[in-house]
Short mmCIF file of C-alpha atoms in Angstrom, two decimals:
data_model
loop_
_atom_site.label_atom_id
_atom_site.label_comp_id
_atom_site.label_asym_id
_atom_site.label_seq_id
_atom_site.Cartn_x
_atom_site.Cartn_y
_atom_site.Cartn_z
CA MET A 1 108.42 136.58 176.62
CA ALA A 2 105.48 135.97 178.93
CA ASP A 3 102.45 133.99 177.81
CA GLN A 4 99.49 136.21 177.27
CA ALA A 5 95.95 134.90 177.12
CA SER A 6 94.68 135.48 173.62
CA THR A 7 91.40 137.12 172.96
CA ASP A 8 89.23 135.72 170.21
CA GLU A 9 88.76 138.94 168.32
CA MET A 10 87.48 136.95 165.35
CA GLN A 11 84.59 135.64 167.48
CA TYR A 12 84.82 132.16 166.00
CA GLU A 13 82.06 130.77 168.22
CA ARG A 14 79.59 133.36 166.92
CA LEU A 15 80.73 132.75 163.34
CA ALA A 16 80.19 129.01 163.78
CA GLN A 17 76.73 129.56 165.25
CA ASP A 18 75.80 131.84 162.33
CA ALA A 19 77.09 129.28 159.81
CA LEU A 20 75.05 126.48 161.42
CA ARG A 21 71.96 128.68 161.37
CA GLY A 22 72.60 128.83 157.64
CA VAL A 23 72.05 125.05 157.59
CA VAL A 24 68.63 125.60 159.17
CA ARG A 25 67.83 128.28 156.58
CA ALA A 26 68.97 126.01 153.69
CA ALA A 27 66.81 123.11 154.97
CA LEU A 28 63.79 125.41 155.25
CA GLU A 29 64.47 126.88 151.79
CA ARG A 30 64.39 123.38 150.32
CA ALA A 31 61.13 122.58 152.11
CA ALA A 32 59.62 125.85 150.85
CA SER A 33 60.78 125.40 147.25
CA GLU A 34 59.56 121.79 147.07
CA ARG A 35 56.32 122.70 148.88
CA GLY A 36 57.04 120.04 151.46
CA LEU A 37 59.76 117.83 152.81
CA PRO A 38 61.34 115.01 150.82
CA GLY A 39 61.05 111.42 152.02
CA ALA A 40 60.62 110.94 155.75
CA HIS A 41 62.32 114.21 156.69
CA HIS A 42 60.59 116.43 159.23
CA PHE A 43 61.82 119.21 161.47
CA TYR A 44 61.45 119.95 165.14
CA ILE A 45 62.36 123.60 165.58
CA THR A 46 62.67 124.92 169.13
CA PHE A 47 62.91 128.67 169.65
CA LYS A 48 62.71 131.26 172.39
CA THR A 49 59.27 132.84 172.15
CA ARG A 50 60.60 136.11 173.55
CA GLY A 51 63.60 136.19 171.23
CA VAL A 52 64.20 139.50 169.48
CA GLY A 53 62.03 139.68 166.37
CA VAL A 54 59.79 136.69 167.19
CA SER A 55 56.17 137.37 166.28
CA LEU A 56 53.45 135.13 167.70
CA PRO A 57 49.73 135.56 168.29
CA PRO A 58 49.10 136.66 171.91
CA ASP A 59 47.32 133.43 172.88
CA ILE A 60 50.28 131.34 171.69
CA LEU A 61 52.75 133.57 173.54
CA ALA A 62 50.65 133.28 176.69
CA LYS A 63 50.69 129.47 176.40
CA TYR A 64 54.44 129.34 175.63
CA PRO A 65 56.01 132.29 177.49
CA ASP A 66 59.61 131.01 177.23
CA GLU A 67 60.19 128.36 174.60
CA MET A 68 58.20 126.54 171.94
CA THR A 69 58.84 123.62 169.61
CA VAL A 70 57.05 123.45 166.28
CA VAL A 71 57.01 120.42 164.00
CA LEU A 72 57.14 120.89 160.26
CA GLN A 73 56.07 117.65 158.67
CA HIS A 74 52.78 117.28 156.83
CA GLN A 75 50.51 120.10 157.96
CA PHE A 76 52.05 123.51 157.47
CA ASP A 77 51.31 126.26 154.99
CA ASP A 78 52.84 129.44 153.62
CA LEU A 79 56.42 128.66 154.63
CA ALA A 80 58.36 131.80 153.74
CA VAL A 81 62.13 131.75 154.15
CA GLU A 82 64.09 134.99 154.28
CA HIS A 83 67.74 135.75 155.00
CA ASP A 84 67.26 136.40 158.74
CA LEU A 85 63.95 134.71 159.56
CA PHE A 86 61.19 132.37 158.48
CA SER A 87 57.44 132.46 158.86
CA VAL A 88 54.96 129.63 158.66
CA LYS A 89 51.24 129.11 159.10
CA LEU A 90 50.37 126.30 161.52
CA ARG A 91 47.06 125.17 162.94
CA PHE A 92 46.39 125.26 166.66
CA GLY A 93 43.14 123.56 167.55
CA GLY A 94 42.20 123.81 163.88
CA VAL A 95 42.74 127.59 163.83
CA PRO A 96 45.47 128.84 161.46
CA LYS A 97 48.09 131.09 163.03
CA ILE A 98 51.21 132.67 161.55
CA LEU A 99 54.51 132.46 163.42
CA THR A 100 57.56 134.51 162.47
CA VAL A 101 60.88 133.34 163.86
CA PRO A 102 64.33 134.88 163.31
CA TYR A 103 67.04 132.22 163.06
CA LYS A 104 68.80 133.86 166.03
CA ALA A 105 65.83 132.85 168.24
CA VAL A 106 66.24 129.15 167.33
CA VAL A 107 67.90 127.09 170.07
CA ARG A 108 67.46 123.58 168.55
CA PHE A 109 66.86 122.13 165.11
CA TYR A 110 66.25 118.40 164.88
CA ASP A 111 65.40 116.08 162.00
CA PRO A 112 64.61 112.74 163.67
CA SER A 113 64.43 110.88 160.36
CA VAL A 114 68.22 111.05 160.11
CA GLN A 115 69.06 111.85 163.76
CA PHE A 116 70.43 115.29 162.81
CA LEU A 117 70.58 117.79 165.68
CA LEU A 118 71.89 121.33 165.94
CA GLN A 119 71.91 123.26 169.22
CA PHE A 120 72.53 126.97 169.52
CA GLU A 121 73.42 129.46 172.20
CA PRO A 122 70.33 131.10 173.73
CA PRO A 123 69.44 134.35 171.96
CA GLU A 124 69.03 137.84 173.27
CA LEU A 125 65.53 138.16 174.73
CA VAL A 126 63.03 140.97 174.62
CA PRO A 127 62.41 142.15 178.18
CA GLU A 128 59.01 141.09 179.38
CA ILE A 129 56.76 144.08 179.78
CA ALA A 130 54.93 143.94 183.06
CA ALA A 131 51.22 144.28 182.53
CA GLU A 132 49.81 147.41 184.04
CA PRO A 133 47.41 146.58 186.83
CA GLU A 134 43.78 147.07 186.00
CA PRO A 135 42.48 150.22 187.66
CA GLU A 136 40.20 149.42 190.52
CA GLU A 137 36.64 150.39 189.95
CA THR A 138 35.95 152.93 192.63
CA PRO A 139 32.88 155.08 192.56
CA PRO A 140 33.57 158.70 191.71
CA PRO A 141 33.70 160.92 194.76
CA LEU A 142 30.46 162.57 195.61
CA VAL A 143 30.60 166.23 194.84
CA SER A 144 28.33 168.34 196.95
CA ASP A 145 27.20 171.73 195.77
CA GLY A 146 25.43 172.35 199.04
CA PRO A 147 21.97 171.29 200.19
CA LYS A 148 19.48 170.25 197.54
CA VAL A 149 15.99 171.70 197.63
CA VAL A 150 13.23 169.34 196.53
CA SER A 151 9.79 170.72 195.81
CA LEU A 152 7.03 168.75 197.50
CA ASP A 153 4.60 169.74 194.73
CA GLN A 154 5.78 166.84 192.58
CA PHE A 155 4.54 164.37 195.22
CA ARG A 156 1.07 165.88 195.71
CA LYS A 157 -1.99 164.44 194.02
CA LYS A 158 -3.44 166.77 191.46
#
């Protein structure tokens, strides 16, 4: 009987990645339910800004077109944790902005207080839509209806 290369039809790597993303979700759920993080815990969450389902304000996306790391420690609001994603309000230059991040867009989760790190396979990305070029401002073509007749009477002194 010849050796045949087995195919991982169970997709164990994907299952493991999904299970570890569940750890991220559980940590965020605890932070949301306790309205903050216990002790010295804080999270560095790195995600692909063009991951499927990521929602960021346009100015944040322009500043971070590929990847972004957010820190959840003392100053975050409205942390909402759902089965497939989380959203949080953070301040950028004092201006509050809401970020929505599916767990599948997360590539790293790190809690430096206990040196806990999870790394994930890069997610599927949303293709970048090329901006349409601004139309050049060209004067409209002159349309001629033939010669114009101007009455000289309007220029005469009355």
